[in-house]
Amino acid sequence: MHAKNDNQAMTNFIYNMIKEDVEKGALGDKCVHTRFPPEPNGYLHIGHARAILLNFKLARIFNGKFNLRFDDTNPIKEEQEFVDSIMEDIRWLGADWEDRLFFSSDYFDVKYEFALRLIKAGRAYVCDLNQEEIREYRGTLTEPGTESPYRNRSIEENLDLFERMRKGEFPDGSRVLRAKIDMTSGNLNMRDPVIYRILHTAHHRTGDKWCIYPMYDFDHPFSDAHEGITHSLCSIEYTDHRPLYDWIVDNAMELYPEVVKYRSRQTEFARLDLTYTVMSKRKLRRLVEEKYVQGWNDPRMPTIAGMRRRGFTPAAIADFQERVGVSRADSIADLALLEHCIRQELETTAPRLMAVLDPVKVVITNWPEGESEMMEMENIPGDESAGTREVPFSGELYIERDDFMEDPPKKFFRLAPGREVRLKGAYIIKCEEVIKDSQGIVSELRCTYDPQTRSGNDTSGKKVKGVIHWVSTGYATRVKVNLYDKLFTIEQPEEERDIDFINNINPQSLVVCENVPVEPAVEEVFPGSRFQFLRKGYFYYDPVASEEGMPAFNRIVALKDSWAKVKNKG
Ligand code: ATP
Ligand code: MG
C-alpha cells in the first residue's frame, strides 16, 4: 500500500467513533475488528474499494484485525469465478485478511441451531403465506401490518415444520421461517422479517447439504457477532435495517452466548459513486452479458479488474479514496479526480517513449543516405536516476498526421509547408514538399534538416516554437494501441429514469490503433509496465490483450489534466 498513507490517522466520522470506543475502553479486551462482506455474484468495483480500504485501514490503524467474509447465502446467483476474482482484487488493492478468510456458509450449522433456539424461545415461527401475501400483510409506512394467521403456531409445531423444511419435504416458496417481532412497528424491517427460505438449489460450497438458506438480515449480524466483529461498517441503504441487526445480535447473545464473540454494532457510510459510469452490479452485468464491453475486466469498466487492466495502480486508487473521504452524505466523485491521481503518480514514475499513433512519413532529402545517428534521451525528465536511452534517428521517419497542416492558422507551431519544427531530442526540419496519393491524402512530407541544430549542441541560433515526436521507420517496433475513453457520454448515465442507460454509451469509448510504430526501446519493457508515450498520454502494457509478436498498450489516461485546472481556478 501507498507508504504515505501508512501511519496517517483518518479524519472521518467512523475513525473518530472507533477512536473514542478504544479510548474509553468500550471494546473490553477485544481489539478493533472489521470485515468486508462481498456477495460473490459479480466483480468488485471502485465503490467496493471504498468499503475494503476503509475496513482494512481502520483495522490496521488501531492494530486490529480485518476479515474477508463471503456473504454466500444466495446459491442462485453465486459462482466460484466471482469468489476467485474478488480475492484477487482485494489482494491487489493491498488489503490483507491474513488467515481470516471466511464464508457465511461456514456457519450454516450454528445458524440453524440459532434458528431452533429462536423458535424454542417463541421468537420465530414457520409461516405458510406466500411471498405476495407476506407483502400484503406487511402493511405500509402509514398503515400497520396484519399478523399472519400462522403467527401463533405452537413451538412444537414450529420445530416440526422447520425440521421438515430442512429435510426437503416442502417445495420452494411454500413456507418460510419468520422472526416474531412486531407487526405494528414503524420500521417495516421489524414486521416479522423472513429469516429462512426454502431453495432446492445446490450451493457452490455446501453442495446439496441444505435446501433452506438464511436471509441476509438474519445471516449478516449473526456472522458478525460470531466472528467477533466490533464495528460492522456498511453502506447507507442498511440504515433502516439497523434495529433488526441489533435484534438479531442481542438475541444471539441471550440465546446462544457460547458462539457469540462480541455484541457487534453497525455503522453506515455513503456509497461511492463516480461520474461517467454506472456502479450497480446489475447494470455492470448487463454491459457484460449484452456485450457492450468485452468482459468484467474490460479496461473501460469501473471494476477493480478492469481498472487494473486499464493500468491504474493500487496506490492511485487509495490516493483517490483518501481525497474523496468518507461521510454519510451521498455524493458523486469526479472521474477527473481519479485520473488526476494516476497522472500524478505516473508523471514522476513512468518512463517516456515515443510512439506515433497516426503516422505520416517524413523523408529528409539532405540526410546522408543509409546513415543513422543515436540520440540520447532522458527516460524521466528531471530524474537522473531513471537514466537515459538511445533513440535511432535516420532520414526516414514517422510523425503524427495532425502535427502537419497544409494550410495552417497563424498559431499553429508545428510542421507546415515552408515552416520549421524541432523533432524532439534531434534536429530542426523544414517542410519543402507535400506529396499526396490519388485520393488527395498526404502520403509523404519531403523535408530538409539543419545539421547545426542537433539537440544539446545547437549552434544555429534558430528559435522554433514547436517540438514534435517521431519514430525512425527503419527502427520502428510495431504495437497495438487501445485508446480508451469514458464509457458514457454524460456525467450521470443512470439519471434519466425513462431512458435506458445503455443509450448513453460513448460509441468512441474504444479506438484501436493497429501497427503503431514505437521506438525500439519498447522491446526491452515488460508486460505490466507503464509509460508515457510522449505527448499522447500514459499507457499500460496489457499482458492480457498482448499477442505473440504484437504487444498491446492501453491508454490509462490522456495527458491533459482538467482537474488541476479546475482546482487552481477555484
Ligand atoms: P451493488 O449494489 O454494486 O450490487 P452490493 O452492495 O450488492 O453492490 P456486495 O457484494 O453486497 O455488493 O457489497 C459488499 C460490501 O460493499 C457491502 O458492505 C456494501 O455496503 C459495500 N459497497 C457496495 N457498493 C458500494 C459503494 N458503491 N460504495 C461503498 N461501499 C459499497
Ligand atoms: Mg449487497
XYZ file of C-alpha atoms in Angstrom, residues 11-536:
526
model
C -10.234 12.142 9.688
C -13.678 10.702 9.018
C -16.544 10.205 11.469
C -16.033 6.444 11.630
C -12.398 6.818 12.588
C -13.427 9.283 15.304
C -16.097 6.937 16.593
C -13.718 3.982 16.824
C -11.032 6.111 18.420
C -13.486 7.136 21.086
C -14.546 3.499 21.640
C -10.927 2.468 22.047
C -10.060 5.360 24.359
C -12.957 4.785 26.707
C -12.319 1.060 26.782
C -15.678 0.189 25.226
C -14.250 -2.868 23.483
C -13.162 -4.572 26.699
C -10.331 -6.949 25.936
C -11.256 -7.085 22.234
C -9.207 -5.334 19.573
C -10.862 -3.395 16.755
C -12.177 -5.987 14.333
C -13.666 -5.177 10.911
C -14.666 -7.194 7.883
C -15.516 -6.853 4.216
C -18.562 -8.950 3.268
C -18.847 -9.243 -0.532
C -21.534 -11.255 -2.212
C -19.867 -13.445 -4.840
C -22.315 -12.536 -7.601
C -20.146 -10.202 -9.675
C -16.812 -8.460 -9.804
C -15.753 -5.791 -7.345
C -15.920 -2.172 -8.451
C -14.333 1.086 -7.325
C -17.239 1.601 -4.898
C -16.348 -1.636 -3.145
C -12.781 -0.352 -2.913
C -14.078 2.335 -0.557
C -15.512 -0.304 1.789
C -12.445 -2.540 1.507
C -9.883 0.178 2.161
C -11.943 1.743 4.926
C -12.346 -1.537 6.813
C -8.779 -2.647 6.215
C -7.139 0.650 7.128
C -9.192 1.156 10.268
C -8.160 -2.278 11.490
C -4.534 -1.501 10.723
C -4.515 1.964 12.287
C -5.888 0.527 15.549
C -3.713 -2.613 15.457
C -6.835 -4.651 14.977
C -7.988 -7.374 12.608
C -9.682 -7.409 9.235
C -11.708 -10.392 7.977
C -12.782 -11.268 4.481
C -16.154 -12.963 4.644
C -18.065 -14.017 1.591
C -21.752 -13.391 2.019
C -22.711 -16.533 0.133
C -26.270 -17.117 1.284
C -27.923 -16.980 -2.116
C -26.900 -20.090 -4.065
C -28.768 -18.981 -7.181
C -26.536 -16.120 -8.254
C -23.192 -17.093 -6.792
C -20.242 -18.585 -8.586
C -16.696 -19.684 -7.877
C -15.428 -17.377 -10.654
C -16.571 -14.410 -8.578
C -15.033 -15.752 -5.367
C -11.679 -16.051 -7.139
C -11.829 -12.639 -8.776
C -12.854 -10.939 -5.542
C -9.905 -12.403 -3.639
C -7.501 -11.433 -6.413
C -8.829 -7.875 -6.480
C -8.715 -7.362 -2.702
C -5.161 -8.669 -2.585
C -4.194 -6.376 -5.433
C -5.646 -3.394 -3.576
C -3.309 -4.296 -0.733
C -5.882 -5.290 1.874
C -4.660 -8.348 3.782
C -7.057 -10.627 5.619
C -4.130 -12.816 6.772
C -5.605 -16.194 7.769
C -9.129 -14.885 8.229
C -10.921 -15.921 5.067
C -14.479 -16.936 5.918
C -17.718 -17.799 4.212
C -21.166 -17.196 5.641
C -21.889 -20.744 4.583
C -19.222 -21.934 7.062
C -21.759 -21.126 9.774
C -24.888 -22.722 8.325
C -24.888 -25.282 11.134
C -24.666 -22.785 14.000
C -27.202 -20.556 12.283
C -29.613 -23.425 12.041
C -29.134 -24.082 15.742
C -29.702 -20.375 16.474
C -32.941 -20.513 14.465
C -34.050 -23.513 16.539
C -33.345 -21.570 19.739
C -35.362 -18.620 18.466
C -38.265 -20.981 17.816
C -37.911 -22.553 21.253
C -37.937 -19.080 22.825
C -41.165 -18.299 20.965
C -39.395 -15.695 18.829
C -39.652 -17.332 15.422
C -42.359 -19.204 13.555
C -42.969 -21.061 10.342
C -45.313 -19.127 8.067
C -47.240 -20.597 5.128
C -48.143 -17.315 3.459
C -46.581 -16.911 0.032
C -44.323 -14.029 -0.902
C -47.143 -11.889 -2.215
C -49.333 -12.465 0.850
C -46.448 -11.644 3.151
C -46.046 -8.360 1.313
C -49.763 -7.571 1.613
C -49.855 -8.430 5.319
C -46.792 -6.302 5.962
C -48.736 -3.039 5.604
C -47.140 0.208 4.514
C -45.243 3.118 6.007
C -48.542 4.673 7.033
C -50.527 1.524 7.878
C -49.583 -1.115 10.427
C -49.192 -4.694 9.294
C -51.562 -7.569 9.925
C -50.460 -10.616 11.851
C -50.041 -13.784 9.858
C -52.630 -16.489 10.665
C -49.641 -18.796 11.322
C -48.035 -16.461 13.847
C -49.288 -18.281 16.889
C -48.394 -21.823 15.988
C -47.148 -23.820 18.936
C -43.432 -24.168 19.498
C -43.733 -27.932 18.864
C -45.446 -27.416 15.526
C -42.869 -24.808 14.515
C -39.987 -27.110 15.436
C -41.552 -29.939 13.485
C -42.247 -27.851 10.391
C -38.829 -26.180 10.399
C -37.142 -29.579 10.715
C -39.196 -30.834 7.757
C -38.324 -27.698 5.778
C -34.667 -28.599 6.315
C -35.263 -32.203 5.284
C -36.663 -31.049 1.952
C -40.290 -32.063 2.427
C -41.700 -28.808 1.045
C -41.324 -27.089 -2.309
C -39.588 -23.733 -2.822
C -41.629 -20.777 -1.624
C -44.237 -22.838 0.226
C -43.048 -21.900 3.727
C -40.607 -19.571 5.427
C -39.277 -19.046 8.920
C -40.005 -15.580 10.278
C -38.773 -13.703 13.330
C -41.681 -12.817 15.628
C -41.066 -9.160 16.358
C -43.767 -6.529 15.865
C -46.289 -6.203 13.025
C -47.115 -2.657 14.113
C -43.539 -1.396 14.186
C -42.919 1.881 12.391
C -39.953 0.143 10.784
C -41.094 -2.283 8.071
C -37.983 -4.398 8.587
C -39.220 -5.255 12.082
C -42.597 -6.585 10.916
C -41.784 -10.253 11.323
C -38.968 -10.421 8.747
C -38.332 -13.649 6.886
C -35.155 -15.269 8.196
C -35.072 -18.600 6.337
C -36.433 -19.647 2.965
C -36.638 -22.909 1.062
C -34.429 -23.196 -2.018
C -33.794 -26.555 -3.599
C -30.594 -25.351 -5.213
C -27.066 -26.665 -4.790
C -24.640 -24.269 -3.139
C -21.151 -23.645 -4.527
C -19.606 -24.714 -1.209
C -22.116 -26.815 0.703
C -23.456 -28.704 -2.301
C -26.803 -30.382 -1.598
C -26.494 -30.374 2.173
C -29.039 -27.583 2.603
C -32.304 -26.724 0.954
C -33.092 -23.908 3.361
C -30.974 -20.769 3.314
C -30.789 -17.865 5.789
C -31.757 -14.370 4.640
C -29.189 -11.586 4.629
C -30.753 -9.649 7.524
C -30.531 -12.700 9.753
C -27.285 -14.039 8.438
C -25.168 -10.932 8.412
C -25.500 -9.728 12.026
C -25.160 -13.269 13.312
C -21.978 -13.849 11.287
C -20.556 -10.546 12.552
C -21.237 -11.420 16.191
C -19.940 -14.950 15.685
C -16.657 -13.684 14.239
C -16.335 -11.013 16.930
C -16.608 -8.078 14.540
C -16.604 -4.958 16.700
C -17.530 -2.420 14.045
C -19.730 -3.599 11.208
C -19.405 -0.899 8.546
C -21.824 -0.921 5.664
C -23.316 1.394 3.105
C -26.137 3.774 3.855
C -29.025 1.719 2.465
C -28.777 -0.555 5.512
C -29.648 2.226 7.952
C -33.267 1.094 8.262
C -32.093 -2.455 8.863
C -30.091 -1.484 11.946
C -32.861 -2.185 14.509
C -33.173 -5.677 13.053
C -29.387 -6.055 13.104
C -29.443 -5.234 16.809
C -32.388 -7.547 17.455
C -30.532 -10.490 15.907
C -27.267 -9.776 17.736
C -28.998 -9.254 21.071
C -30.981 -12.474 20.685
C -27.864 -14.386 19.713
C -26.143 -13.092 22.862
C -29.058 -14.082 25.020
C -29.982 -17.443 23.490
C -26.688 -18.721 22.146
C -23.905 -16.909 24.022
C -21.391 -19.698 23.562
C -20.974 -18.882 19.843
C -21.036 -15.087 20.133
C -17.695 -13.327 20.459
C -18.899 -9.735 20.526
C -22.024 -7.582 20.554
C -21.360 -6.217 17.047
C -22.694 -2.808 16.112
C -23.449 -1.445 12.664
C -22.383 1.963 11.305
C -23.356 3.232 7.876
C -21.449 5.364 5.379
C -22.363 6.800 1.988
C -21.762 4.745 -1.135
C -19.143 5.900 -3.561
C -20.380 6.890 -6.979
C -18.349 8.065 -9.928
C -19.203 10.274 -12.882
C -19.406 8.871 -16.418
C -20.010 5.323 -15.271
C -22.545 3.015 -13.660
C -21.820 1.155 -10.471
C -24.601 -1.257 -9.676
C -23.696 -4.874 -10.285
C -26.948 -5.401 -12.136
C -26.047 -2.740 -14.688
C -22.440 -3.864 -14.944
C -23.666 -7.388 -15.576
C -25.862 -6.111 -18.381
C -22.907 -4.401 -20.014
C -21.034 -7.709 -19.906
C -23.868 -10.049 -20.881
C -25.130 -7.901 -23.719
C -21.542 -7.448 -24.902
C -21.288 -3.667 -24.778
C -17.876 -4.338 -23.246
C -15.528 -7.290 -23.623
C -15.966 -8.689 -20.109
C -15.939 -7.780 -16.426
C -12.274 -6.844 -16.784
C -12.740 -4.660 -19.846
C -10.484 -1.631 -19.241
C -13.493 0.708 -19.578
C -15.326 -0.902 -16.669
C -15.238 0.658 -13.175
C -14.426 -2.814 -11.834
C -11.162 -3.327 -9.985
C -10.233 -5.960 -12.577
C -10.987 -3.507 -15.392
C -9.072 -0.697 -13.763
C -6.100 -2.994 -13.227
C -6.104 -3.869 -16.924
C -6.508 -0.235 -17.846
C -3.274 0.356 -15.943
C -4.406 2.036 -12.750
C -2.279 1.315 -9.673
C -3.449 0.363 -6.170
C -1.664 3.479 -4.869
C -3.620 5.780 -7.188
C -6.905 4.155 -6.144
C -6.013 4.513 -2.453
C -4.993 8.140 -3.014
C -8.311 8.802 -4.756
C -10.311 7.208 -1.925
C -8.421 9.238 0.576
C -9.064 12.520 -1.221
C -12.764 11.765 -1.639
C -13.075 10.776 2.010
C -15.961 9.039 3.749
C -19.119 10.638 5.020
C -22.785 9.850 5.499
C -23.910 12.152 2.689
C -24.283 10.804 -0.823
C -22.079 12.408 -3.419
C -20.662 11.581 -6.798
C -16.913 11.637 -7.103
C -15.426 13.200 -10.186
C -13.771 10.840 -12.660
C -11.313 13.677 -13.323
C -10.070 13.383 -9.746
C -9.339 9.682 -10.178
C -7.480 10.473 -13.404
C -5.598 13.244 -11.655
C -4.372 10.738 -9.042
C -2.935 8.307 -11.580
C -1.392 11.117 -13.635
C 0.289 12.476 -10.580
C 1.833 9.132 -9.774
C 2.944 8.377 -13.326
C 4.338 11.825 -14.018
C 7.353 11.013 -11.863
C 7.492 7.232 -12.268
C 6.606 6.358 -15.867
C 9.464 6.265 -18.394
C 8.903 8.125 -21.651
C 8.850 6.554 -25.077
C 7.949 7.893 -28.490
C 5.132 6.261 -30.445
C 3.298 7.636 -33.473
C -0.365 6.667 -33.274
C -1.480 8.051 -36.630
C 1.651 8.145 -38.743
C 2.606 10.056 -41.867
C 6.028 9.578 -43.433
C 8.755 12.247 -43.448
C 11.709 11.881 -45.820
C 14.724 14.072 -45.086
C 16.166 14.771 -48.509
C 19.555 16.108 -47.378
C 20.226 13.274 -44.912
C 23.229 11.135 -45.843
C 21.759 8.028 -47.440
C 21.674 4.918 -45.262
C 23.091 6.684 -42.204
C 21.638 6.825 -38.750
C 22.548 8.606 -35.547
C 21.810 7.791 -31.923
C 20.049 10.461 -29.919
C 20.308 10.284 -26.139
C 17.076 10.983 -24.308
C 16.074 11.138 -20.652
C 13.784 8.343 -19.537
C 12.056 10.524 -16.944
C 12.619 14.258 -17.281
C 14.196 15.709 -14.161
C 15.055 12.294 -12.708
C 18.677 11.434 -13.434
C 18.438 8.137 -11.584
C 15.980 6.902 -14.209
C 18.788 7.078 -16.778
C 18.769 7.716 -20.493
C 18.219 5.727 -23.641
C 19.435 5.878 -27.210
C 16.914 6.601 -29.912
C 17.932 5.972 -33.526
C 17.410 8.889 -35.907
C 17.525 8.491 -39.680
C 16.464 10.029 -42.980
C 13.020 8.405 -42.954
C 10.673 8.962 -40.042
C 7.074 8.911 -38.941
C 5.391 11.876 -37.334
C 1.750 12.271 -36.257
C -0.518 13.193 -39.126
C -2.034 16.014 -37.098
C 1.376 17.546 -36.409
C 1.284 18.703 -40.039
C -1.154 21.145 -41.615
C -1.110 22.122 -45.213
C -2.855 25.413 -44.663
C -2.299 26.222 -41.014
C -3.721 29.072 -38.973
C -1.240 31.555 -37.580
C -1.000 29.976 -34.140
C -0.100 26.516 -35.488
C 3.538 25.998 -34.446
C 4.135 22.570 -35.853
C 5.008 21.422 -39.377
C 3.585 23.144 -42.456
C 4.845 23.871 -45.963
C 7.888 26.132 -45.731
C 7.876 26.057 -41.929
C 10.248 24.612 -39.375
C 9.700 22.451 -36.328
C 12.002 20.680 -33.904
C 11.970 16.909 -33.786
C 12.167 16.048 -30.077
C 15.758 15.401 -28.990
C 17.039 15.644 -32.584
C 17.113 18.275 -35.334
C 15.037 21.097 -36.707
C 13.439 20.182 -40.028
C 11.723 22.271 -42.669
C 8.908 21.058 -44.901
C 9.844 21.550 -48.536
C 7.273 19.487 -50.423
C 3.955 17.718 -49.782
C 3.190 14.508 -51.654
C -0.366 13.196 -51.894
C -1.928 9.964 -53.071
C -4.616 9.646 -55.708
C -7.296 10.433 -53.088
C -5.613 13.699 -52.213
C -4.435 12.400 -48.837
C -0.951 13.413 -47.717
C 1.309 10.378 -48.079
C 4.763 11.853 -47.582
C 6.399 15.065 -46.453
C 9.730 15.882 -48.023
C 11.821 17.914 -45.626
C 15.360 19.137 -45.102
C 17.178 19.138 -41.792
C 19.627 21.690 -40.446
C 22.785 19.870 -39.245
C 23.614 22.791 -36.926
C 20.506 22.229 -34.800
C 21.261 18.954 -33.053
C 19.613 18.972 -29.621
C 22.075 19.748 -26.858
C 24.558 21.086 -29.411
C 22.585 23.642 -31.382
C 24.863 26.303 -32.914
C 22.310 27.689 -35.355
C 20.756 30.322 -33.117
C 17.368 29.338 -34.589
C 14.255 29.609 -32.448
C 11.291 27.392 -33.244
C 8.198 27.137 -31.095
C 7.040 23.619 -31.925
C 8.553 20.332 -30.759
C 7.035 17.104 -32.082
C 7.782 13.438 -31.503
C 8.863 10.972 -34.179
C 9.942 7.377 -34.825
C 12.526 6.222 -37.401
C 10.761 3.993 -39.926
C 13.630 1.527 -40.219
C 13.865 1.018 -36.463
C 10.213 1.009 -35.520
C 8.695 -1.767 -33.454
C 5.009 -2.327 -34.154
C 2.461 -2.489 -31.370
C -1.291 -2.325 -30.928
C -2.686 0.628 -29.025
C -6.115 0.745 -27.375
C -7.292 4.292 -26.826
C -9.870 4.204 -24.064
C -12.197 6.992 -23.167
C -15.188 7.430 -20.846
C -17.697 4.606 -21.149
C -20.659 7.024 -21.099
C -21.150 10.410 -22.693
C -22.893 12.049 -19.745
C -21.875 12.517 -16.130
C -24.745 10.565 -14.650
C -25.780 7.951 -17.191
C -28.408 6.447 -14.890
C -30.107 9.694 -14.111
C -32.921 9.863 -16.659
C -35.295 7.230 -15.367
C -37.308 6.688 -18.523
C -34.250 6.358 -20.755
C -32.280 3.115 -20.782
C -28.753 3.933 -19.565
C -27.410 1.875 -22.493
C -28.370 4.796 -24.743
C -25.720 6.899 -23.069
C -22.805 4.645 -24.004
C -19.949 6.522 -25.661
C -19.501 4.995 -29.155
C -15.898 6.260 -29.109
C -15.023 4.648 -25.782
C -12.529 2.401 -27.560
C -10.470 3.322 -30.618
C -7.955 0.707 -31.694
C -4.750 1.724 -33.488
C -3.060 -1.211 -35.228
C 0.619 -1.432 -36.185
C 1.633 1.655 -34.286
C 5.349 2.431 -34.768
C 7.257 2.822 -31.494
C 10.951 3.480 -30.906
C 12.902 0.207 -30.429
C 13.426 0.682 -26.661
C 9.891 -0.655 -26.269
C 11.259 -4.135 -26.907
C 13.005 -4.105 -23.567
C 9.945 -3.380 -21.464
C 7.860 -5.950 -19.670
C 4.151 -6.675 -19.757
C 2.520 -4.941 -16.810
C 4.681 -1.817 -17.014
C 3.522 1.742 -17.549
C 4.837 4.515 -19.809
C 4.213 7.881 -21.150
C 4.033 7.845 -24.912
C 5.309 11.351 -25.392
C 2.508 13.882 -25.837
C -0.071 11.063 -26.111
